[in-house]
Amino acid sequence: LSSTDLPAALRKRVTLPSELAAPSVSFRIAAQGVPKKEQILIKPSFLEPLSVEQQIYLKEIVEACVGQDDRKRQQALQSLERDTGIQELLPRLSRLIHMSIRCNIVHRCLSMLIYVVRMIRSIAVNKSVKLDGVLHEFLPSLMSCMLGRVLCTRPDSDNHWALRDFAGKTLITIIKDHGTKETKRRSFRAVKRIFDEPSSSYSMIYGTITTLLEFASPVELIRLHPRIMVLLERTRLTGTTSADQLERTEAQKLHAALLKHESALRRLIKQAAQSSRKDQH
């Protein structure tokens, strides 16, 4: 039985709804509100074979940087700052540094974390080194030292604040000298997520302050200001009334850091508001 044998009424063509006729369009409409995960493809670092001399140098430089001899440590750090042959060793150095920070955060070894961040700093200021291929290991390592919830065994007395400050300044240096606008944007977004997260501790928020204020645009500074004012009041109260010694110490540290930047922040916000009014007129 063919279609020509059917009555005319049965041969009438049925028009499908546009959603069914174009499933790709309907899928795109339905997927508009669905959060998207961004996949980042990282090209693995190529590990070139090292000569015997390079292997000996790498072993000695790492041992000196994390050893107990201050004089040897300073010499090793200066070598990382000035040596023009570091580039060939960089893939191995970055991988070693990345794994070292991961392990020492787990074991909460503050002194070792400080030593390793000093190595990153020395490599970053070396003018003959290009960090493009190792940023995916250096930046997360530094952020872990900035934003980690617990970095030492005695957070109430150990000076983990110095590590957070130093890691933040090193991150800023690397992004300015070796990063791109996209690197800066991603780093700012990651730090701001911790700053806005209600479950973040005062010490974690402390680690975000320097980077946030360094990379925030005038518009973003205006958006940050209400949250900063809330934190100022909250840390002022917690720093004087909390029964928990650790919480009181963290609140006092964060309050002091926010007060330090408050006047500069107000000035920048005022300038941004004035410039926006001029643009409107």
Short mmCIF file of C-alpha atoms in Angstrom, two decimals, residues 4-174:
data_model
loop_
_atom_site.label_atom_id
_atom_site.label_comp_id
_atom_site.label_asym_id
_atom_site.label_seq_id
_atom_site.Cartn_x
_atom_site.Cartn_y
_atom_site.Cartn_z
CA THR A 4 -1.04 7.50 -3.22
CA ASP A 5 -3.61 4.82 -2.35
CA LEU A 6 -4.54 6.61 0.88
CA PRO A 7 -7.36 9.15 1.08
CA ALA A 8 -6.35 12.78 0.77
CA ALA A 9 -7.11 13.46 4.44
CA LEU A 10 -4.67 10.76 5.48
CA ARG A 11 -2.04 11.98 3.07
CA LYS A 12 -1.97 15.42 4.73
CA ARG A 13 1.52 16.28 5.89
CA VAL A 14 1.83 16.85 9.62
CA THR A 15 3.95 19.85 10.66
CA LEU A 16 6.14 19.10 13.65
CA PRO A 17 6.79 21.71 16.34
CA SER A 18 9.98 23.70 15.84
CA GLU A 19 11.54 22.13 18.96
CA LEU A 20 11.11 18.65 17.46
CA ALA A 21 12.01 19.70 13.95
CA ALA A 22 15.29 21.20 15.11
CA PRO A 23 16.55 19.15 18.05
CA SER A 24 19.92 20.89 18.02
CA VAL A 25 18.22 24.24 18.61
CA SER A 26 16.10 22.90 21.45
CA PHE A 27 19.16 21.29 23.02
CA ARG A 28 21.04 24.57 22.95
CA ILE A 29 18.08 26.38 24.52
CA ALA A 30 17.78 23.76 27.26
CA ALA A 31 21.51 23.81 27.96
CA GLN A 32 21.78 27.57 28.37
CA GLY A 33 21.31 27.51 32.12
CA VAL A 34 23.44 24.45 32.76
CA PRO A 35 26.82 25.20 34.40
CA LYS A 36 29.69 24.36 32.11
CA LYS A 37 32.96 22.80 33.14
CA GLU A 38 36.01 24.21 31.45
CA GLN A 39 38.51 21.61 30.32
CA ILE A 40 42.11 22.75 30.29
CA LEU A 41 44.56 20.72 28.27
CA ILE A 42 48.09 20.85 29.62
CA LYS A 43 51.00 19.87 27.47
CA PRO A 44 53.32 17.72 29.59
CA SER A 45 56.80 19.04 30.18
CA PHE A 46 59.45 17.35 28.09
CA LEU A 47 62.20 15.95 30.29
CA GLU A 48 65.45 16.17 28.41
CA PRO A 49 68.19 13.74 29.42
CA LEU A 50 70.70 15.45 31.68
CA SER A 51 74.43 15.14 31.59
CA VAL A 52 76.28 13.81 34.61
CA GLU A 53 77.36 17.35 35.51
CA GLN A 54 73.78 18.61 35.34
CA GLN A 55 72.56 15.75 37.51
CA ILE A 56 75.20 16.51 40.13
CA TYR A 57 74.38 20.23 40.00
CA LEU A 58 70.65 19.57 40.38
CA LYS A 59 71.21 17.25 43.34
CA GLU A 60 73.54 19.65 45.12
CA ILE A 61 71.41 22.73 44.49
CA VAL A 62 68.25 21.09 45.86
CA GLU A 63 70.02 19.68 48.90
CA ALA A 64 71.54 23.08 49.66
CA CYS A 65 68.23 24.94 49.26
CA VAL A 66 66.42 22.73 51.77
CA GLY A 67 69.39 21.96 54.02
CA GLN A 68 70.32 23.36 57.41
CA ASP A 69 73.40 25.33 56.32
CA ASP A 70 72.33 28.96 55.84
CA ARG A 71 75.46 29.92 53.91
CA LYS A 72 75.05 27.09 51.40
CA ARG A 73 71.35 27.87 51.09
CA GLN A 74 72.03 31.50 50.20
CA GLN A 75 74.66 30.46 47.65
CA ALA A 76 72.26 27.96 46.08
CA LEU A 77 69.46 30.52 45.85
CA GLN A 78 71.82 33.03 44.26
CA SER A 79 72.84 30.38 41.76
CA LEU A 80 69.18 29.82 40.84
CA GLU A 81 68.77 33.57 40.39
CA ARG A 82 71.79 34.06 38.11
CA ASP A 83 72.68 30.78 36.40
CA THR A 84 71.90 30.88 32.69
CA GLY A 85 71.70 27.09 32.36
CA ILE A 86 68.64 26.63 34.58
CA GLN A 87 66.23 26.38 31.63
CA GLU A 88 67.23 22.81 30.79
CA LEU A 89 66.73 21.78 34.41
CA LEU A 90 63.43 23.61 34.77
CA PRO A 91 61.01 20.73 33.96
CA ARG A 92 62.61 18.52 36.60
CA LEU A 93 62.91 21.37 39.10
CA SER A 94 59.28 22.38 38.69
CA ARG A 95 58.05 18.83 39.10
CA LEU A 96 60.20 18.33 42.17
CA ILE A 97 58.99 21.63 43.66
CA HIS A 98 55.36 20.79 42.94
CA MET A 99 55.58 17.37 44.58
CA SER A 100 57.55 18.76 47.51
CA ILE A 101 54.90 21.37 48.29
CA ARG A 102 52.13 18.78 48.05
CA CYS A 103 53.91 16.43 50.45
CA ASN A 104 54.92 19.11 52.94
CA ILE A 105 51.44 20.60 53.08
CA VAL A 106 50.14 17.15 53.99
CA HIS A 107 52.84 16.80 56.66
CA ARG A 108 52.43 20.47 57.67
CA CYS A 109 56.15 21.16 57.51
CA LEU A 110 56.25 24.96 57.49
CA SER A 111 60.02 25.38 57.28
CA MET A 112 60.29 23.13 54.22
CA LEU A 113 57.45 25.00 52.51
CA ILE A 114 59.28 28.29 53.05
CA TYR A 115 62.51 26.84 51.62
CA VAL A 116 60.73 25.57 48.50
CA VAL A 117 58.88 28.85 47.89
CA ARG A 118 62.25 30.61 48.10
CA MET A 119 63.42 28.33 45.31
CA ILE A 120 60.44 29.36 43.19
CA ARG A 121 61.17 33.02 43.89
CA SER A 122 64.82 32.67 42.88
CA ILE A 123 63.92 30.90 39.65
CA ALA A 124 61.24 33.49 38.87
CA VAL A 125 63.66 36.43 39.05
CA ASN A 126 66.23 34.73 36.82
CA LYS A 127 66.18 36.82 33.63
CA SER A 128 67.36 33.95 31.43
CA VAL A 129 64.53 31.60 32.39
CA LYS A 130 61.16 31.27 30.66
CA LEU A 131 58.45 29.82 32.87
CA ASP A 132 55.76 29.30 30.23
CA GLY A 133 56.00 25.52 30.36
CA VAL A 134 55.89 25.20 34.15
CA LEU A 135 53.28 27.75 35.22
CA HIS A 136 50.75 24.94 35.63
CA GLU A 137 52.96 23.57 38.44
CA PHE A 138 54.30 26.79 39.97
CA LEU A 139 51.04 28.74 40.29
CA PRO A 140 48.96 26.01 42.00
CA SER A 141 51.87 25.34 44.34
CA LEU A 142 52.02 28.99 45.36
CA MET A 143 48.26 29.20 45.76
CA SER A 144 48.34 26.18 48.03
CA CYS A 145 50.84 27.99 50.24
CA MET A 146 48.73 31.16 50.18
CA LEU A 147 45.31 29.65 50.70
CA GLY A 148 45.84 26.41 52.58
CA ARG A 149 43.63 26.01 55.62
CA VAL A 150 46.38 24.50 57.78
CA LEU A 151 50.05 24.84 56.82
CA CYS A 152 51.81 23.99 60.08
CA THR A 153 51.47 21.89 63.19
CA ARG A 154 50.99 24.86 65.55
CA PRO A 155 48.95 27.50 63.70
CA ASP A 156 48.42 29.50 66.89
CA SER A 157 52.15 30.16 67.31
CA ASP A 158 53.95 29.31 64.04
CA ASN A 159 54.45 32.18 61.61
CA HIS A 160 52.58 30.74 58.63
CA TRP A 161 51.53 34.31 57.84
CA ALA A 162 55.01 35.01 56.47
CA LEU A 163 54.67 32.04 54.11
CA ARG A 164 51.29 33.27 52.87
CA ASP A 165 52.67 36.78 52.27
CA PHE A 166 55.80 35.55 50.53
CA ALA A 167 53.91 33.09 48.33
CA GLY A 168 51.44 35.82 47.35
CA LYS A 169 54.20 38.26 46.38
CA THR A 170 55.96 35.54 44.40
CA LEU A 171 52.73 34.72 42.58
CA ILE A 172 52.30 38.38 41.63
CA THR A 173 55.89 38.57 40.37
CA ILE A 174 55.52 35.46 38.22
#
